[in-house]
Coordinates of C-alpha atoms in Angstrom, one line a residue:
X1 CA 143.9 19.7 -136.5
X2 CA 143.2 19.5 -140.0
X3 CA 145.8 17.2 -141.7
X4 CA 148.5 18.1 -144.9
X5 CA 148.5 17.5 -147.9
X6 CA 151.6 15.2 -149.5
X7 CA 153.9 17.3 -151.7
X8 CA 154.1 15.6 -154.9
X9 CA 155.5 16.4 -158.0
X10 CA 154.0 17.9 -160.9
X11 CA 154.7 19.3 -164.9
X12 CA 154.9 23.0 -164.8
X13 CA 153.4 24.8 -167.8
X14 CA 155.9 27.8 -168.1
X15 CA 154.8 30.6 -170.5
X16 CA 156.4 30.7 -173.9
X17 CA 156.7 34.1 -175.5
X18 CA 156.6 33.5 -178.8
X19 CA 158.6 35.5 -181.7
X20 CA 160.0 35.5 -184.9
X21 CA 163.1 36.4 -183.4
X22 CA 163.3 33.2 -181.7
X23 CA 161.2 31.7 -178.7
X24 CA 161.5 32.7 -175.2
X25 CA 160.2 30.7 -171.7
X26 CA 160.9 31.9 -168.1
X27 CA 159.7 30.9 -164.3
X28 CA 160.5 32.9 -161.3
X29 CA 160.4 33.2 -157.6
X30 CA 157.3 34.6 -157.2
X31 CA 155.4 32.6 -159.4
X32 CA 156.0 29.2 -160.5
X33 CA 159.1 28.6 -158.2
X34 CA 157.3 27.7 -154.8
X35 CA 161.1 28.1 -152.7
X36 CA 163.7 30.7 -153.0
X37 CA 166.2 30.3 -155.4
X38 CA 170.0 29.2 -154.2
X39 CA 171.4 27.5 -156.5
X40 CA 171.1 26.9 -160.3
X41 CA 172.9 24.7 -162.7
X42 CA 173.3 22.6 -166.2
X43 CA 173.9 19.2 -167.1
X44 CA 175.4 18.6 -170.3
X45 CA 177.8 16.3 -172.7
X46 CA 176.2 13.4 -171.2
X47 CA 177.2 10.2 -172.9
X48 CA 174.5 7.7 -174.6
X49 CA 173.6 5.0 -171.9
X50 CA 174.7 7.2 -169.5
X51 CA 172.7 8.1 -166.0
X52 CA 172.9 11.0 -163.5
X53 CA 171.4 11.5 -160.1
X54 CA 170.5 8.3 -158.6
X55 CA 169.7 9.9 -154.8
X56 CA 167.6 11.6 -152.9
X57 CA 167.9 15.2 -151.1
X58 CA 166.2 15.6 -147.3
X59 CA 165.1 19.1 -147.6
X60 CA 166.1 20.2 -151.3
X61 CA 163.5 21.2 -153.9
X62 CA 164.1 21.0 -157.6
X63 CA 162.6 22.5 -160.8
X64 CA 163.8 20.2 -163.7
X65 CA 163.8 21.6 -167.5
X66 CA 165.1 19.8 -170.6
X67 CA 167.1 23.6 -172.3
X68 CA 167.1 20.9 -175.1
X69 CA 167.1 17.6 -176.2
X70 CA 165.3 15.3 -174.0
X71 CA 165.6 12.8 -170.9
X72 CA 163.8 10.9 -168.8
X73 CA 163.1 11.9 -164.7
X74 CA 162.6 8.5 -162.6
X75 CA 161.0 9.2 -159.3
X76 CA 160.9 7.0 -156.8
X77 CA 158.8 8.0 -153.2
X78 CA 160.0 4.6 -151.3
X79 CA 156.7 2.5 -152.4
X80 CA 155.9 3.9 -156.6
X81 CA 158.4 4.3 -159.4
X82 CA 157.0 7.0 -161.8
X83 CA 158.4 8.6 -165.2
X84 CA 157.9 11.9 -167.0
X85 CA 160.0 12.2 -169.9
X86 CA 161.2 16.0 -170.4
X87 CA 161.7 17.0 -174.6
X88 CA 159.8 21.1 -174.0
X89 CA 161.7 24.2 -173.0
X90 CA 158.7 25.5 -171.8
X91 CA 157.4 22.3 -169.6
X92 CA 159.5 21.8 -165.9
X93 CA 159.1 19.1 -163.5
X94 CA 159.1 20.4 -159.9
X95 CA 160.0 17.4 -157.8
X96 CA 159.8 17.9 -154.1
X97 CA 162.1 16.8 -151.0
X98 CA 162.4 13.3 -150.6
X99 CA 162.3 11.6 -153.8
X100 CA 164.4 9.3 -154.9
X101 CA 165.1 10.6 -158.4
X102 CA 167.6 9.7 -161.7
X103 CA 167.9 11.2 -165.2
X104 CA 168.5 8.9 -167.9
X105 CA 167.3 8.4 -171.6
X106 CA 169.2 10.9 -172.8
X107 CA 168.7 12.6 -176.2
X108 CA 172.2 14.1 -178.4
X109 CA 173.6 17.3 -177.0
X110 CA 170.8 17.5 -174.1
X111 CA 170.9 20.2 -171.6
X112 CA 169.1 19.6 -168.4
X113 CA 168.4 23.0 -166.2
X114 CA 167.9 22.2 -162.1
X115 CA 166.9 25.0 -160.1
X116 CA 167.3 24.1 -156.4
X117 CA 166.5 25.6 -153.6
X118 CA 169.6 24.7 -151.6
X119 CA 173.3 25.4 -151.6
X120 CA 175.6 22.1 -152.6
X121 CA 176.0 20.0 -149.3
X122 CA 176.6 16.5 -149.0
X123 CA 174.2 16.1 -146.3
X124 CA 171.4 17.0 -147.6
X125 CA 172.4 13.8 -149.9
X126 CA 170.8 10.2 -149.7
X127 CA 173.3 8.3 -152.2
X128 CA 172.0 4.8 -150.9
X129 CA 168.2 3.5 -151.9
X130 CA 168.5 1.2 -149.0
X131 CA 169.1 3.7 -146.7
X132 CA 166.5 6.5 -148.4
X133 CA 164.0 3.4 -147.9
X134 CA 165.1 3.3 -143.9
X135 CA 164.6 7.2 -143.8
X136 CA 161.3 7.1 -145.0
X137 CA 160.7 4.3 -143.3
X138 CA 161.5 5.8 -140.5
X139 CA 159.0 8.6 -140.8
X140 CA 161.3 11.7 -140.7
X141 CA 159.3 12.5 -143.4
X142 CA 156.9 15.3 -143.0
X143 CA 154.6 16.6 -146.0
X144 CA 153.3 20.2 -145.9
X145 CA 151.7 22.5 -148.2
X146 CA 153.6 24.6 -151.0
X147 CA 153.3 28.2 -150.9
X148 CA 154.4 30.4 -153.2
X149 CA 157.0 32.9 -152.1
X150 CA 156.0 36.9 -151.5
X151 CA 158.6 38.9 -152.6
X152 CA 159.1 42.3 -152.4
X153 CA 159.3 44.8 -155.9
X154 CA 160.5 48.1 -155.4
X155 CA 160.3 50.4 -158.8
X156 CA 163.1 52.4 -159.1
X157 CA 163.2 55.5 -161.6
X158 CA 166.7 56.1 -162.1
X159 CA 169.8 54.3 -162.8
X160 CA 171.1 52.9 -159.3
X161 CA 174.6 54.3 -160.6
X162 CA 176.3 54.9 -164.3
X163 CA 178.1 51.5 -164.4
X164 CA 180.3 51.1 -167.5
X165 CA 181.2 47.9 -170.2
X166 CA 184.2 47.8 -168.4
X167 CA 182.5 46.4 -165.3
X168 CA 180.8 43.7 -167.6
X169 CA 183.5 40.7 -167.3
X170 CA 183.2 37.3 -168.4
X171 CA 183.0 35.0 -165.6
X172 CA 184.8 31.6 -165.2
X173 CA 182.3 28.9 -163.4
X174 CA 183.3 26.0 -161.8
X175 CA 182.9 22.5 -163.4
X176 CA 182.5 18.8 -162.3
X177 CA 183.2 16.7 -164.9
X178 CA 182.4 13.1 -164.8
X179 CA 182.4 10.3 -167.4
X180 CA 178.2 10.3 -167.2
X181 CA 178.6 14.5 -168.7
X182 CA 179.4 17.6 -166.9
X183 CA 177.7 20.1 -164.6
X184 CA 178.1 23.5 -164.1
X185 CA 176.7 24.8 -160.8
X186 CA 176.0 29.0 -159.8
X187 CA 175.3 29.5 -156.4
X188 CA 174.0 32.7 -155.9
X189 CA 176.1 35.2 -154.7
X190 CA 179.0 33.1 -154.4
X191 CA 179.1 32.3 -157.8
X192 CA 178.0 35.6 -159.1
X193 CA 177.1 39.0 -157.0
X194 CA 173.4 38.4 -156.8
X195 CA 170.6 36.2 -155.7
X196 CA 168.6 35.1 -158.8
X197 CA 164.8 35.4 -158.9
X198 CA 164.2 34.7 -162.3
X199 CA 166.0 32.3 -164.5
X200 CA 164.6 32.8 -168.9
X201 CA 166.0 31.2 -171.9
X202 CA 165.8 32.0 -175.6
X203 CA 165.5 29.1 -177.9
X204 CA 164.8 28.2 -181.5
X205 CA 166.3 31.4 -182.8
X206 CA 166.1 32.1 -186.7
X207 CA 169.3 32.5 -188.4
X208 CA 170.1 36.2 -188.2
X209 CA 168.0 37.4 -185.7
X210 CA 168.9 39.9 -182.7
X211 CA 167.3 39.6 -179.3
X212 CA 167.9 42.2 -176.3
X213 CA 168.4 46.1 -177.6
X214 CA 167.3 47.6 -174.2
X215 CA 169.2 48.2 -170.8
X216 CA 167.8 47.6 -167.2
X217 CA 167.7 49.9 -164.3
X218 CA 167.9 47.9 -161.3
X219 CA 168.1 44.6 -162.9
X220 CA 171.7 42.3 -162.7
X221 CA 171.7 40.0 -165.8
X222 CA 173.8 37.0 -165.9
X223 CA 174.2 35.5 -169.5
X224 CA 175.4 31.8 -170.3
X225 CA 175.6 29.8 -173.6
X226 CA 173.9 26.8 -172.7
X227 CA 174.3 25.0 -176.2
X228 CA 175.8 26.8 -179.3
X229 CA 177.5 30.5 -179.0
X230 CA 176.2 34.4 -179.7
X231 CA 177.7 37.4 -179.3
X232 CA 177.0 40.1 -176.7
X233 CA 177.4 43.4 -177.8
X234 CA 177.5 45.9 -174.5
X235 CA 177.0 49.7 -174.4
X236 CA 177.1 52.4 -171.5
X237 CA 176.2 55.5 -173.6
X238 CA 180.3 55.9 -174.6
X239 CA 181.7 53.1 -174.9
X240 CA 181.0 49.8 -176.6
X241 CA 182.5 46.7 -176.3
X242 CA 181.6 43.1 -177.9
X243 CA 181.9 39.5 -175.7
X244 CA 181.6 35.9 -177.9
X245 CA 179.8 33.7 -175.6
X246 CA 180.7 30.1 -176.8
X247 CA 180.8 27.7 -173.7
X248 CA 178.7 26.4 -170.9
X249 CA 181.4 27.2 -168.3
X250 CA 181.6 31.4 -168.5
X251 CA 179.0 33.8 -168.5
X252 CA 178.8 37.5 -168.8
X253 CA 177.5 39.6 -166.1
X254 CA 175.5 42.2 -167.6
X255 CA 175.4 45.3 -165.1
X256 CA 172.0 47.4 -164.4
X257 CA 172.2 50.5 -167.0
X258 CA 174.0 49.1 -169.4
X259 CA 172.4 48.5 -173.1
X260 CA 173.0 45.1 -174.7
X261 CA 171.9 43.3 -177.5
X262 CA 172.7 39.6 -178.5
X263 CA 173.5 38.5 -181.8
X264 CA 175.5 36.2 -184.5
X265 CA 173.3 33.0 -182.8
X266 CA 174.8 29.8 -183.9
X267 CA 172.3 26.7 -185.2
X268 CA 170.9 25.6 -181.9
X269 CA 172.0 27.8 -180.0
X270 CA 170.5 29.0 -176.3
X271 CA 170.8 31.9 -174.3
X272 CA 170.5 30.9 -170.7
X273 CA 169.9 34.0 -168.4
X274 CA 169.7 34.2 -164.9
X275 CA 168.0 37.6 -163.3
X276 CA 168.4 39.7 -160.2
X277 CA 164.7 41.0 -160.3
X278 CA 161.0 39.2 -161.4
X279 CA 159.7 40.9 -164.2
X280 CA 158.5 44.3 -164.6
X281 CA 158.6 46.2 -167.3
X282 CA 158.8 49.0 -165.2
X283 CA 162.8 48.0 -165.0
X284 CA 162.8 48.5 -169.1
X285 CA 164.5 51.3 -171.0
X286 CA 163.5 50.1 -174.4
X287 CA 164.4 52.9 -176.7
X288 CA 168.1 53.8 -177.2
X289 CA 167.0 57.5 -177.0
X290 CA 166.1 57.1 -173.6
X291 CA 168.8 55.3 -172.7
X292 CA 170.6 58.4 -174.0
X293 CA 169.2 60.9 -172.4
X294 CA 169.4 59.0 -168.6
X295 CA 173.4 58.5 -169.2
X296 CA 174.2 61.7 -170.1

């Protein structure tokens, strides 16, 4: 029997769309993220000095992504200490099940993105390094290979149905606050009405500049101000309504069929989105005449 390779960690070169109305970088399911997505959230406010993490999941994958700002990822397999710093929104560290990991060094107003591929539970926590060094020790360790996900991408033609602004509400997230920062977590479909395959950010946007101006068929949109604030400005062919996104804690859900566009960026300021589909531009209606025509 042919042996397995050892999962080990590795920097992630994500692609990085670049434009004059402000830099974009995304990963998704069926590409860079070698797990399904469950659950996705953002570390911020974190004191100088201060540390997070310091433990070890059984099972649990994570992609880690400095939004901005920088810190530093210690990992720690039970016999090697290594560090990657993290200061590019377009460079992730996936770190594997098993690692003993903590995030310190941390930069003014840094935002750190995890993507994991489990749901928050305590027992998939090792909290001790004495006892992480007996479970490895142990050998319930097993390595295996990483294989992408397959994922299936149905095309659809028309609008799924004519969904309204009205049915675009900002949405409260929960928050654990601690004296080492603050963390908002999104589990999908708890935390919003859809599993996300694709998380993208826009970043280093130009004073003035407006990013969307197209609506999605079948594609749920989830939009968060990671750092900073924007405005979202919603349309369903009708109606229009406009949504000032200012805090890490509430996001708008942006419904499939719906034209939005995003402007009045602050200094700094990031646009977190996570998706309901991979990309295709198949799911685009790009030109507001379009968009006309379908909702009428």
């Amino acid at each position: 029997m042919a042996s397995k390779i050892k999962i080990k960690e590795r920097i992630l070169e994500l692609p990085k769309v670049e434009d004059a109305r402000g830099n974009l970088s995304f990963i998704e399911e069926s590409g860079q993220i070698p797990f399904k997505i469950a659950r996705v959230y953002w570390i911020y406010d974190v004191p100088a000095g201060q540390k997070r993490g310091s433990h070890a999941f059984k099972n649990q994958e994570e992609i880690i992504i400095a939004l901005s700002g920088s810190f530093d990822v210690v990992l720690n397999d039970g016999k090697e200490t290594r560090r990657y710093q993290l200061n590019r929104a377009y460079k992730a560290l996936y770190v594997p099940a098993k690692m003993w990991r903590t995030l310190e060094n941390f930069a003014t107003n840094s935002v750190c993105l995890v993507i994991s591929s489990g749901a928050y539970d305590e027992s998939e926590y090792i909290r001790n390094y004495r006892l992480f060094k007996q479970f490895i020790k142990a050998g319930e360790i097993q390595s295996e290979t990483i294989e992408s996900v397959a994922l299936p991408n149905p095309m659809v033609e028309v609008l799924p149905q004519k969904n309204t602004v009205f049915g675009c509400l900002p949405v409260e997230l929960p928050t654990i606050k601690s004296r080492a920062g603050n963390l908002t977590p999104v589990h999908c479909s708890v935390d919003i009405p859809f599993d996300v395959k694709r998380v993208f950010f826009v970043y280093d946007i130009p004073y003035g500049k407006t990013r969307g101006m197209h609506a999605h068929k079948q594609c749920h949109q989830f939009l968060v101000a990671a750092s900073g604030s924007f405005d979202v400005e919603l349309d369903d062919g009708k109606h229009r309504k406009t949504i000032t996104v200012n805090r890490p804690i509430q996001g708008i859900h942006v419904l499939p069929g719906i034209w939005s566009k995003e402007y009045n960026y602050s200094s700094g300021a990031i646009c977190l989105v996570l998706a309901s589909e991979i990309y295709t531009e198949e799911d685009y209606i790009r030109r507001y005449s379009d968009f006309k025509k379908i909702r009428s």
